[in-house]
PDB file of C-alpha atoms and ligand atoms in Angstrom:
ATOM      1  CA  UNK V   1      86.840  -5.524 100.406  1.00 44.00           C
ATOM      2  CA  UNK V   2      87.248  -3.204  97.524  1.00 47.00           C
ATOM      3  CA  UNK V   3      86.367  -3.086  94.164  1.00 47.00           C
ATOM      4  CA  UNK V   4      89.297  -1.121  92.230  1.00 56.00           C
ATOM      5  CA  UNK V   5      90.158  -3.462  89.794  1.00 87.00           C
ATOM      6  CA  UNK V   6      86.863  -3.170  88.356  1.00 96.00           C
ATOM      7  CA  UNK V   7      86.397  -1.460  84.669  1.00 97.00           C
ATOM      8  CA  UNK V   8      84.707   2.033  85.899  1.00 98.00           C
ATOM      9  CA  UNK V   9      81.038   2.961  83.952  1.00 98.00           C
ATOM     10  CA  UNK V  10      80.448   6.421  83.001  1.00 98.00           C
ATOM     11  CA  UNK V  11      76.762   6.715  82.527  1.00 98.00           C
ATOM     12  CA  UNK V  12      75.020  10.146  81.254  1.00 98.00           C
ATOM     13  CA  UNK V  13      71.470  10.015  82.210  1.00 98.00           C
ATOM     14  CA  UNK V  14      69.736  12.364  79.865  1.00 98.00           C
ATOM     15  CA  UNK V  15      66.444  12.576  81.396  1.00 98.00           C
ATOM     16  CA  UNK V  16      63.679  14.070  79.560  1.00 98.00           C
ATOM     17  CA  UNK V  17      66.363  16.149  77.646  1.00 97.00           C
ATOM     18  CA  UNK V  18      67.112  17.195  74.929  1.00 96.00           C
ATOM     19  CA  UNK V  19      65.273  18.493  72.397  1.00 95.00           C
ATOM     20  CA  UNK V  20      66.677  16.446  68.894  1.00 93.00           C
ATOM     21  CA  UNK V  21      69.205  18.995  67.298  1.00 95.00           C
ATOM     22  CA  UNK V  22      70.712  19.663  71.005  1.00 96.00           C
ATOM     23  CA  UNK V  23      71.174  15.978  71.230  1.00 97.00           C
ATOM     24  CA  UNK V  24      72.862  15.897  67.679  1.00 97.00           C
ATOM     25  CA  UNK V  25      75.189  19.000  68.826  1.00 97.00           C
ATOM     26  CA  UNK V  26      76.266  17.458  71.713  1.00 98.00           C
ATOM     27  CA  UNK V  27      76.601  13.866  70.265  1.00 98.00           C
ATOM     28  CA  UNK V  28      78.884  15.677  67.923  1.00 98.00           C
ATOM     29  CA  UNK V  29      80.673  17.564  70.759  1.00 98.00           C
ATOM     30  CA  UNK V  30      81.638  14.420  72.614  1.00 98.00           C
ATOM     31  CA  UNK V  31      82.556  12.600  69.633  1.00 98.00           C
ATOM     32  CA  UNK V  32      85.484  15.272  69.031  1.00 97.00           C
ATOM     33  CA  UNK V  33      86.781  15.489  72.634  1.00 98.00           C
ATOM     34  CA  UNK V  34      87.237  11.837  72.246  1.00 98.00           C
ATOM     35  CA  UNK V  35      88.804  12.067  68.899  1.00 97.00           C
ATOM     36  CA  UNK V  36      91.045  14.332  70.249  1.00 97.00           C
ATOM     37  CA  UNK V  37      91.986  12.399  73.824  1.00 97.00           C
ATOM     38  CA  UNK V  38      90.813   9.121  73.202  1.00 97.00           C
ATOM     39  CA  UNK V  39      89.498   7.462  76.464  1.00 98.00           C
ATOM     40  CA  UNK V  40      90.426   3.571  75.595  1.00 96.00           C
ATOM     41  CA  UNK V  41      87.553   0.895  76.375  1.00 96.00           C
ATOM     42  CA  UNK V  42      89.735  -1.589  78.602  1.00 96.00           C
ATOM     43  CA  UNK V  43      89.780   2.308  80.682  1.00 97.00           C
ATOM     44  CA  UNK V  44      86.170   3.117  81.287  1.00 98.00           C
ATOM     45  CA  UNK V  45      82.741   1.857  79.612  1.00 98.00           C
ATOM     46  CA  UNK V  46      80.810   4.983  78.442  1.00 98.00           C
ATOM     47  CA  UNK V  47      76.856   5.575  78.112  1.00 98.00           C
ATOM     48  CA  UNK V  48      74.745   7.387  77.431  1.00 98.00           C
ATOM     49  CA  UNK V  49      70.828   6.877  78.174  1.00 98.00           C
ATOM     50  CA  UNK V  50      68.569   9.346  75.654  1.00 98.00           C
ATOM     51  CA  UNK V  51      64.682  10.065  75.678  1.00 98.00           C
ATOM     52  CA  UNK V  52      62.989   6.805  74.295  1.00 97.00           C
ATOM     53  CA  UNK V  53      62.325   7.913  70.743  1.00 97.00           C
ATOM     54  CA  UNK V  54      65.923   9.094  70.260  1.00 97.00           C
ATOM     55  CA  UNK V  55      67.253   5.840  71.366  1.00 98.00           C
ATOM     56  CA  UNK V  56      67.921   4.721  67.677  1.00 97.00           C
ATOM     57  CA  UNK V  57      69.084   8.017  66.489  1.00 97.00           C
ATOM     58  CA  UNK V  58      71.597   8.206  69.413  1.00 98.00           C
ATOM     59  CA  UNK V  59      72.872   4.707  68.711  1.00 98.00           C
ATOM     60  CA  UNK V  60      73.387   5.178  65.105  1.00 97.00           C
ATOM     61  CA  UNK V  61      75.172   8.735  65.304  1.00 97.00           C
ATOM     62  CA  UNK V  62      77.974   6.805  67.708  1.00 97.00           C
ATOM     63  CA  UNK V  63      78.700   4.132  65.063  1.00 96.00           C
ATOM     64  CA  UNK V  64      81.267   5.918  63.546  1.00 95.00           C
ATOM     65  CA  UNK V  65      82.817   6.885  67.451  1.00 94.00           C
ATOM     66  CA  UNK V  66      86.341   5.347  67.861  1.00 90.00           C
ATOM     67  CA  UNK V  67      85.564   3.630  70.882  1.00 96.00           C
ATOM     68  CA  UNK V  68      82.011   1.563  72.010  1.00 97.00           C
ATOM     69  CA  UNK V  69      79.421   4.252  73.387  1.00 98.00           C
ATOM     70  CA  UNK V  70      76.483   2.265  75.018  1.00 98.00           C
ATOM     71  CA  UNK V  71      73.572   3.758  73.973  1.00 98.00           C
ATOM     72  CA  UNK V  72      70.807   2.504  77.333  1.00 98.00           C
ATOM     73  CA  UNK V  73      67.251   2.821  77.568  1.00 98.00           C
ATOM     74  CA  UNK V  74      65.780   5.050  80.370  1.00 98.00           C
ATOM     75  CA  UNK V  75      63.130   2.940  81.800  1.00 98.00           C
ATOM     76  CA  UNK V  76      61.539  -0.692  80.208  1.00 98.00           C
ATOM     77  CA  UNK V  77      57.926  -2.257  80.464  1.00 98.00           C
ATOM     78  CA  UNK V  78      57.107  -4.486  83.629  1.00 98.00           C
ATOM     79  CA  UNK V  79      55.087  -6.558  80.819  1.00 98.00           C
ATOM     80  CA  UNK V  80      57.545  -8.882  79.075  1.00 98.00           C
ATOM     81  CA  UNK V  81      57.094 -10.137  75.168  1.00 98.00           C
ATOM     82  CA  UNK V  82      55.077  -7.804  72.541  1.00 98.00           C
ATOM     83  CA  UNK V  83      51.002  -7.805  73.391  1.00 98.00           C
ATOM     84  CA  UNK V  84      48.083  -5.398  73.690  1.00 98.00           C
ATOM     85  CA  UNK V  85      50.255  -2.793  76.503  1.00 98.00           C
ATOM     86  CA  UNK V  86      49.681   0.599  74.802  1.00 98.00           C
ATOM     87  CA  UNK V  87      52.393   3.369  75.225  1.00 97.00           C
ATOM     88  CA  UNK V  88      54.529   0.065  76.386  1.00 98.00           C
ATOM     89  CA  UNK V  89      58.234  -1.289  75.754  1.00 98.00           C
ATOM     90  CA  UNK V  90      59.116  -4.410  76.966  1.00 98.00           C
ATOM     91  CA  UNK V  91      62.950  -5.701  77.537  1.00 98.00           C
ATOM     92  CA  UNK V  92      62.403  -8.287  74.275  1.00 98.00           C
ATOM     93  CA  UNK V  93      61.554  -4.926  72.182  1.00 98.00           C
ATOM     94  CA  UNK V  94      64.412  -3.364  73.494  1.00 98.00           C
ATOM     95  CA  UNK V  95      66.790  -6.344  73.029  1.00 98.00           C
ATOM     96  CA  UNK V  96      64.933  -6.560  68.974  1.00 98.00           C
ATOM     97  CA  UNK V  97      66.167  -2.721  68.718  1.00 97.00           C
ATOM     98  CA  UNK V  98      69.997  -3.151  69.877  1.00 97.00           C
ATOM     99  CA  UNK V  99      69.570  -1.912  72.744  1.00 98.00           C
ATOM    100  CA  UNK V 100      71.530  -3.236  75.396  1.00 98.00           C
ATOM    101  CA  UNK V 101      71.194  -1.792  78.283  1.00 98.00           C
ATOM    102  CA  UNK V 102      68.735  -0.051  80.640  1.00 99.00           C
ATOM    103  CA  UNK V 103      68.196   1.241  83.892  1.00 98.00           C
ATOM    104  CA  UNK V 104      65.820   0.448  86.401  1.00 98.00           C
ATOM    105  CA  UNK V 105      64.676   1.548  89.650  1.00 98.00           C
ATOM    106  CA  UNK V 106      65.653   5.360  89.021  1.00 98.00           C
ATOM    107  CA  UNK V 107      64.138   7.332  91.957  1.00 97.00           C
ATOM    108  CA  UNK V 108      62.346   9.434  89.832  1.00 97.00           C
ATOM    109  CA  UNK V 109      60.166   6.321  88.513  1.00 98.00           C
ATOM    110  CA  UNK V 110      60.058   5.047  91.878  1.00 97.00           C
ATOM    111  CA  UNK V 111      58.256   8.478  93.028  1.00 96.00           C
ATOM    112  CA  UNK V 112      56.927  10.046  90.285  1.00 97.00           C
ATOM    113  CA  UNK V 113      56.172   7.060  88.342  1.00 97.00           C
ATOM    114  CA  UNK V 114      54.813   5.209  90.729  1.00 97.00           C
ATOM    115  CA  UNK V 115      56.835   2.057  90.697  1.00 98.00           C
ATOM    116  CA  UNK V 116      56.889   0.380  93.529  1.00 98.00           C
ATOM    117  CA  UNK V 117      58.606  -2.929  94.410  1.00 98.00           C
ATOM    118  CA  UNK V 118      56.479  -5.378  92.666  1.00 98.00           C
ATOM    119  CA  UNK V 119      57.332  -2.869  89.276  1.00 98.00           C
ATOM    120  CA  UNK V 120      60.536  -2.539  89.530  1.00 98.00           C
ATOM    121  CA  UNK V 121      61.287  -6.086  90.266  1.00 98.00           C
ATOM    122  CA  UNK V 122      59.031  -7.208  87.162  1.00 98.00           C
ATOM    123  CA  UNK V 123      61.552  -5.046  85.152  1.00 98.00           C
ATOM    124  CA  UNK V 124      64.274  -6.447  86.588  1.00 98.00           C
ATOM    125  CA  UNK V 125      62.912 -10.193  85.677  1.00 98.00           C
ATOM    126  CA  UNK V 126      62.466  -8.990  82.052  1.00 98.00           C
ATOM    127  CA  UNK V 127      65.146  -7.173  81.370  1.00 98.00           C
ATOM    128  CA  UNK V 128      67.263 -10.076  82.202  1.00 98.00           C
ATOM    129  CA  UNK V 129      65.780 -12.525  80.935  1.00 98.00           C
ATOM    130  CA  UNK V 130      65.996 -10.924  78.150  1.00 98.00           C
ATOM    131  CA  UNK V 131      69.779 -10.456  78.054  1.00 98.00           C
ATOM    132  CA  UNK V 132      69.987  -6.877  78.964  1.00 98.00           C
ATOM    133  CA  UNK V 133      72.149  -5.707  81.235  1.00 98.00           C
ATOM    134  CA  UNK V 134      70.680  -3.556  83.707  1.00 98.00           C
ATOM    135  CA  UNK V 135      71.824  -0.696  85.849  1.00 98.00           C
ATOM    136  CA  UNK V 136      70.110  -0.782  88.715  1.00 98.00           C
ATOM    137  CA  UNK V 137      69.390   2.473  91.096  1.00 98.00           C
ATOM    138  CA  UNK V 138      69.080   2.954  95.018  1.00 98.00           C
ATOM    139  CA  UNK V 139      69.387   5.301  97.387  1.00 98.00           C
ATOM    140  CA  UNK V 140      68.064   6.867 100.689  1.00 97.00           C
ATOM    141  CA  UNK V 141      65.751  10.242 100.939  1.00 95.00           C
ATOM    142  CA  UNK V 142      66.895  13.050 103.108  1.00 94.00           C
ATOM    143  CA  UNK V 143      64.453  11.811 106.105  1.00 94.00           C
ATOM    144  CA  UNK V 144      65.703   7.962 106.065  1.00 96.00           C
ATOM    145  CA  UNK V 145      69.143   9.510 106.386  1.00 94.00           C
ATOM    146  CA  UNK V 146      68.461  11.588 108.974  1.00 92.00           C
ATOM    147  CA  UNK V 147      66.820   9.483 110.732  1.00 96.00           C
ATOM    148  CA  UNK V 148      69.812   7.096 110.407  1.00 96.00           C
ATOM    149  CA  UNK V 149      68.194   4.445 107.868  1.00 97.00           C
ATOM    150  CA  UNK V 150      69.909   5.015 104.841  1.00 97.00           C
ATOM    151  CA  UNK V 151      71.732   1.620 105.285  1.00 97.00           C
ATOM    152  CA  UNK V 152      69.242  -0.421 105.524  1.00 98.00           C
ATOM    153  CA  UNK V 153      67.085   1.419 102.954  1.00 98.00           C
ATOM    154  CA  UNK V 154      69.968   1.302 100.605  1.00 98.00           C
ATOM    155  CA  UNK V 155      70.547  -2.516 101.389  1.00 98.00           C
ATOM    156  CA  UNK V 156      66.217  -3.623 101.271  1.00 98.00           C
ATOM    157  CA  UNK V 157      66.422  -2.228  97.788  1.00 98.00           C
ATOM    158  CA  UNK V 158      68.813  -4.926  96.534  1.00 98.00           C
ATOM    159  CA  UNK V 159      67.188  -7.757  98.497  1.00 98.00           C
ATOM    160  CA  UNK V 160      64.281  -6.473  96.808  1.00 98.00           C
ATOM    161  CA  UNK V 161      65.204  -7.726  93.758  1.00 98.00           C
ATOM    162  CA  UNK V 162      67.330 -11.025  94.560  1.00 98.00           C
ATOM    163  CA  UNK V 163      64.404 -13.353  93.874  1.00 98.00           C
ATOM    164  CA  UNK V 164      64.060 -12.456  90.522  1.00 98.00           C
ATOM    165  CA  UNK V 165      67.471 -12.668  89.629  1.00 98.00           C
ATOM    166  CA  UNK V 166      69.160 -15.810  88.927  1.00 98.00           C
ATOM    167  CA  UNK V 167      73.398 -16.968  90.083  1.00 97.00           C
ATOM    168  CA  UNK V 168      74.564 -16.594  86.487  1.00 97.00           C
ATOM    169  CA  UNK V 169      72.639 -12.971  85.825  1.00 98.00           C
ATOM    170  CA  UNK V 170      74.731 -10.705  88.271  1.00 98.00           C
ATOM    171  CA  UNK V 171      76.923 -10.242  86.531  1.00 96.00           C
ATOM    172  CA  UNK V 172      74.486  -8.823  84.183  1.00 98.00           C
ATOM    173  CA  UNK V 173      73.622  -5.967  87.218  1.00 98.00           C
ATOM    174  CA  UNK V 174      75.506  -2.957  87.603  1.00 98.00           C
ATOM    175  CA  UNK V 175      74.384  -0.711  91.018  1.00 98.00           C
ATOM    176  CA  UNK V 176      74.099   2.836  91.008  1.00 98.00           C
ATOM    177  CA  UNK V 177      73.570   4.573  94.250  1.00 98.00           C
ATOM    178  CA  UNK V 178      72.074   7.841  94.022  1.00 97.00           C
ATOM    179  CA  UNK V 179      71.312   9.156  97.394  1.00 96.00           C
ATOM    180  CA  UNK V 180      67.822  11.343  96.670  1.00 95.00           C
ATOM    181  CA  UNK V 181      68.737  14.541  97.933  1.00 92.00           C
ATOM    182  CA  UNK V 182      71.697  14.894  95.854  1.00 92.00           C
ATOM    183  CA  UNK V 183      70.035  14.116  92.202  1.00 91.00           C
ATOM    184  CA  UNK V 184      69.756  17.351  90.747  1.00 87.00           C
ATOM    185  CA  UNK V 185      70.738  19.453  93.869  1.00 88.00           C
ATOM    186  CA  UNK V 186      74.311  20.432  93.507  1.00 84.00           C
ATOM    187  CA  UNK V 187      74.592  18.774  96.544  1.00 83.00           C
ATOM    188  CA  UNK V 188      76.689  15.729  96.255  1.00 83.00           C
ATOM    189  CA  UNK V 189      77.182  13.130  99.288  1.00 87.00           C
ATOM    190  CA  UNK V 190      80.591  13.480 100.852  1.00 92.00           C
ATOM    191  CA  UNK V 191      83.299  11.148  98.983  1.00 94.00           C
ATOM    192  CA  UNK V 192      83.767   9.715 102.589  1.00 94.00           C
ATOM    193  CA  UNK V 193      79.865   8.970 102.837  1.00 94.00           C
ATOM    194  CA  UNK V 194      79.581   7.704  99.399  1.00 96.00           C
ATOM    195  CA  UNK V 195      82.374   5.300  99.464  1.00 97.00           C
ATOM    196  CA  UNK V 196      80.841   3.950 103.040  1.00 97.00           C
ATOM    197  CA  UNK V 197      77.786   3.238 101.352  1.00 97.00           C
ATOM    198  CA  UNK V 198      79.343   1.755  98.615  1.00 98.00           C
ATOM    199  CA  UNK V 199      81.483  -0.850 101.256  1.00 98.00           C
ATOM    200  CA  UNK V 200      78.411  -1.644 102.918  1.00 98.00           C
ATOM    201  CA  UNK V 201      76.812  -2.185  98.940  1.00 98.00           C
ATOM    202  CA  UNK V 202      79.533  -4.190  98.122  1.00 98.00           C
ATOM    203  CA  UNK V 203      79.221  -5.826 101.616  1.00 98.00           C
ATOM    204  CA  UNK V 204      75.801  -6.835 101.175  1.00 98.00           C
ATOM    205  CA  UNK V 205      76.286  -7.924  97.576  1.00 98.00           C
ATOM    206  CA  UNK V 206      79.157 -10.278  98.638  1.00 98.00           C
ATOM    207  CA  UNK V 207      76.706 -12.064 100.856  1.00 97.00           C
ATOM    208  CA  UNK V 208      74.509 -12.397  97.967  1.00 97.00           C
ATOM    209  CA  UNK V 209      76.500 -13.869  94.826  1.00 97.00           C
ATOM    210  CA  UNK V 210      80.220 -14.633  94.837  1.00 96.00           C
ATOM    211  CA  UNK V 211      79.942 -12.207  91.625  1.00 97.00           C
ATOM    212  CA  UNK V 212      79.358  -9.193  94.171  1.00 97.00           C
ATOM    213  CA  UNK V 213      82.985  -8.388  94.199  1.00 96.00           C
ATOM    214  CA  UNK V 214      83.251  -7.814  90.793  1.00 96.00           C
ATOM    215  CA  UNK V 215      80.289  -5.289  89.951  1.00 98.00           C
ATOM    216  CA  UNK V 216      80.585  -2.050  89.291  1.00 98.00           C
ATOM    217  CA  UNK V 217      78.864   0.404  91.468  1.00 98.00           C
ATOM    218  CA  UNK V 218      78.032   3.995  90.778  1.00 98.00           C
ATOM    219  CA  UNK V 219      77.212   6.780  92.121  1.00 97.00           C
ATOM    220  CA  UNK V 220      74.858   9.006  91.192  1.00 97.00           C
ATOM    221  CA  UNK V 221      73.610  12.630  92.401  1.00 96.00           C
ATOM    222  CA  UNK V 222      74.922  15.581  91.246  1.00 94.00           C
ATOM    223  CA  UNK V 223      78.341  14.342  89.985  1.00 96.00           C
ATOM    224  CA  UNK V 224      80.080  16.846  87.825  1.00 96.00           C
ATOM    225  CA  UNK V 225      83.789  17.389  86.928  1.00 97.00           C
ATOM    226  CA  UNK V 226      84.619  19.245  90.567  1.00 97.00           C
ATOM    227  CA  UNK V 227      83.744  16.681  92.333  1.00 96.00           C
ATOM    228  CA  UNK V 228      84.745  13.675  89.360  1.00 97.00           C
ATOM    229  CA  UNK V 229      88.063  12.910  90.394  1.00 97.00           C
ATOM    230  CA  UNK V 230      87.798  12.717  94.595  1.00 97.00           C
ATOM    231  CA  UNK V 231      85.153  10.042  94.224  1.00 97.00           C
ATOM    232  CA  UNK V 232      86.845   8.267  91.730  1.00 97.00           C
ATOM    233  CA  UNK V 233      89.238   8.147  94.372  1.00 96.00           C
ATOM    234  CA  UNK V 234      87.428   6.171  96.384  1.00 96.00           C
ATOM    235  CA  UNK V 235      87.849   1.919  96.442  1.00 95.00           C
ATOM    236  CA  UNK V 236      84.355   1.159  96.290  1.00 97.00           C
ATOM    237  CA  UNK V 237      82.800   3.735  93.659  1.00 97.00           C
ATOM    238  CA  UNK V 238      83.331   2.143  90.516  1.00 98.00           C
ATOM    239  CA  UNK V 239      82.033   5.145  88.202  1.00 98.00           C
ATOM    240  CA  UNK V 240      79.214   7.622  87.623  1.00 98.00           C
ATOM    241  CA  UNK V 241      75.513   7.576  86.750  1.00 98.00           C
ATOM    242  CA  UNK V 242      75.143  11.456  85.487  1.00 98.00           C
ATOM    243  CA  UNK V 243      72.437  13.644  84.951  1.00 97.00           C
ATOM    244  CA  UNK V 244      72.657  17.305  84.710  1.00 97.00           C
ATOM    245  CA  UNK V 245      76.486  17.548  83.808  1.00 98.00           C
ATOM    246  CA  UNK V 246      75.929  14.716  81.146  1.00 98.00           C
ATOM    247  CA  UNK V 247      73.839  17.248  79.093  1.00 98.00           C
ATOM    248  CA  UNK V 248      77.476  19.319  78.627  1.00 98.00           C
ATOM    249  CA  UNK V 249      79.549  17.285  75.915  1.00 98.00           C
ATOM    250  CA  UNK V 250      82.618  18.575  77.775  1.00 98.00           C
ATOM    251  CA  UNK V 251      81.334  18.452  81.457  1.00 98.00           C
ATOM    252  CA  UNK V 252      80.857  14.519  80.867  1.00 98.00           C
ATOM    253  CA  UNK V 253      83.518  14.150  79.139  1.00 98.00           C
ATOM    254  CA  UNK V 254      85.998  14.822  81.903  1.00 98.00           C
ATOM    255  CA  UNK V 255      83.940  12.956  84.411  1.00 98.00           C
ATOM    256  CA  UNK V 256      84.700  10.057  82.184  1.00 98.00           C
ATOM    257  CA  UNK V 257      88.583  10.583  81.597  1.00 98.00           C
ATOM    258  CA  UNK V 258      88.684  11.279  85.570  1.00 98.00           C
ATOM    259  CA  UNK V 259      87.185   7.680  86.346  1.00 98.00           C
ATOM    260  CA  UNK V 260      89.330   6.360  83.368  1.00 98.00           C
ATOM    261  CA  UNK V 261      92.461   8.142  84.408  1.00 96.00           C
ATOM    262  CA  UNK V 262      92.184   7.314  88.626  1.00 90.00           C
ATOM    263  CA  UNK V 263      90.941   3.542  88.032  1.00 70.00           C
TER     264      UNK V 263
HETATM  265  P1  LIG H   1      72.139  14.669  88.600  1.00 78.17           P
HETATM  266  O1  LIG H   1      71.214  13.389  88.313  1.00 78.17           O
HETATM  267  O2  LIG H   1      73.537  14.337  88.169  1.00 78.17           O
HETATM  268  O3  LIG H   1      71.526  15.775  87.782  1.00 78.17           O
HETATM  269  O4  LIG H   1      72.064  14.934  90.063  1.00 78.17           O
HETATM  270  C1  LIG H   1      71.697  12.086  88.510  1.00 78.17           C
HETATM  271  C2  LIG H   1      70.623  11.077  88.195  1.00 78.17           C
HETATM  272  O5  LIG H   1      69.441  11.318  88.528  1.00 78.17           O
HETATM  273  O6  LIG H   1      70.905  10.021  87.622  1.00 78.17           O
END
C-alpha cells in the first residue's frame, strides 16, 4: 500500500517561539522565497502553527501570500463550547477565529502537559466536531523502541482515538509521526525506519476507515533541508511536521519545495 498520490503537508511547528517582530521578519522572509519560486497549492499544503496569541497576527500577515498558508493552532481546550474554563480555548473558539486547523497529541503536551489519553481524545472529539481539521501526533520514546514496542505504541495511539471519531471525519485527520527521541535532537529516524512506520500507520489506518489510504502522514523529528528530500522519497511519508528548522524562513522553505518537488 502506498500513499504517493497524496497532496504532501508541510507543517512548521513554532513552539513557544518567536518573540513578535522575529515572527514578522520571518513571515516576511518566507513570503519572498515564495514570491520568487512559487510552490503551487495542488503541490504541497503549507502551515504554519504560531504561539496562541499570534495566531491572528500570523493569519492576517499571509493574506496577501500568493498561495493558501494555513495558519494552525498549537494545542485546543478538552472543554468544548465557551463557559467558565479560565486560560481555556475550545475548538468552537478556534473555529469563531478562522482558525482551521490544530494539532493534537504533540508529545510535548502528552509529557509535559500532562495529557493523557482521556485529554487528548476529548480534543480530538471537539476539534472535530467542530469542523477543524486536526493533525494528529504519535510516536515511540527511545525505551519503547529499544525495547522493540514502537509498533504497537505507535499503532495504540490511533486506536486511542477511533471512538471519538466518526466514518465521515477522517478525512478530517492528518497523522504525524514524530518518534520522541528525534524532536529537537538532530537526530532524525532513518528514511528506511520512518517509511516502515509509516506502512505499518497506513496499515493500521486501512483497517480502520476505507479513508486510511488517502491521509497524509508526516513525519516529524528533527526534519531539516539535509535530510528533506530522502524522506520525501519515501511512499508512505506524505510531508513534514517541523520544528526547529521551521523557525528559518529559508530552512522551511526548502523542506517544503523538496516535498512539493519529489511528490
Ligand atoms: P524538531 O521538532 O523539528 O525541532 O525536531 C518537531 C516537532 O516537535 O514537531
Amino acid at each position: 500500500m502506498s500513499g504517493s498520490t497524496i497532496t504532501p503537508w508541510v507543517v512548521g511547528n513554532w513552539k513557544m517561539n518567536p518573540m513578535q517582530s522575529n515572527a514578522k521578519q520571518l513571515i516576511e522572509e518566507f513570503k519572498q522565497l515564495l514570491q520568487q519560486h512559487p510552490i503551487l497549492e495542488g503541490a504541497c499544503h503549507i502551515g504554519v502553527a504560531p504561539i496562541s496569541v499570534a495566531l491572528q497576527n500570523v493569519q492576517q500577515q499571509f493574506l496577501d501570500t500568493n498561495r493558501v498558508i494555513y495558519t494552525v493552532a498549537q494545542d485546543l481546550s478538552r472543554m468544548a463550547g465557551t463557559g467558565a474554563y479560565t486560560g481555556e480555548v475550545s475548538a468552537e473558539l478556534l473555529k469563531d477565529s478562522h482558525i482551521e486547523h490544530v494539532l493534537i497529541g504533540h508529545s510535548e503536551r502528552r509529557e509535559i502537559f500532562g495529557d493523557n489519553v482521556e485529554i487528548v481524545r476529548a480534543k480530538v472529539e471537539n476539534a472535530l466536531n467542530a469542523g477543524l481539521t486536526i493533525i494528529y501526533c504519535v510516536g515511540e520514546s527511545l525505551e519503547q523502541r529499544e525495547a522493540g514496542q514502537a509498533e504497537q505504541v505507535v499503532l495504540q495511539q490511533i486506536c486511542d482515538i477511533t471512538s471519538v471519531v466518526k466514518p465521515e471525519q477522517w478525512h478530517h485527520i492528518v497523522i504525524a509521526y514524530e518518534p520522541i527521541w528525534a524532536i529537537g535532537t538532530g537526530k532524525t529516524a532513518s528514511p528506511e525506519d520512518a517509511q516502515a512506520m509509516h506502512a505499518k500507520i497506513r496499515e493500521g489506518l486501512c483497517q480502520i476507515t476505507a479513508e486510511g489510504e488517502h491521509m497524509a502522514i508526516l513525519y516529524g523529528g528533527s526534519v531539516k533541508p539535509e535530510n528533506a528530500v530522502e524522506l520525501a522519497n519515501c511512499p508512505d511519508i506524505n510531508g513534514a511536521l517541523v520544528g526547529g528548522a521551521s523557525l528559518n524562513a529559508e530552512s522551511f522553505y526548502k523542506i517544503a519545495q523538496a516535498f512539493a518537488n519529489t511528490k
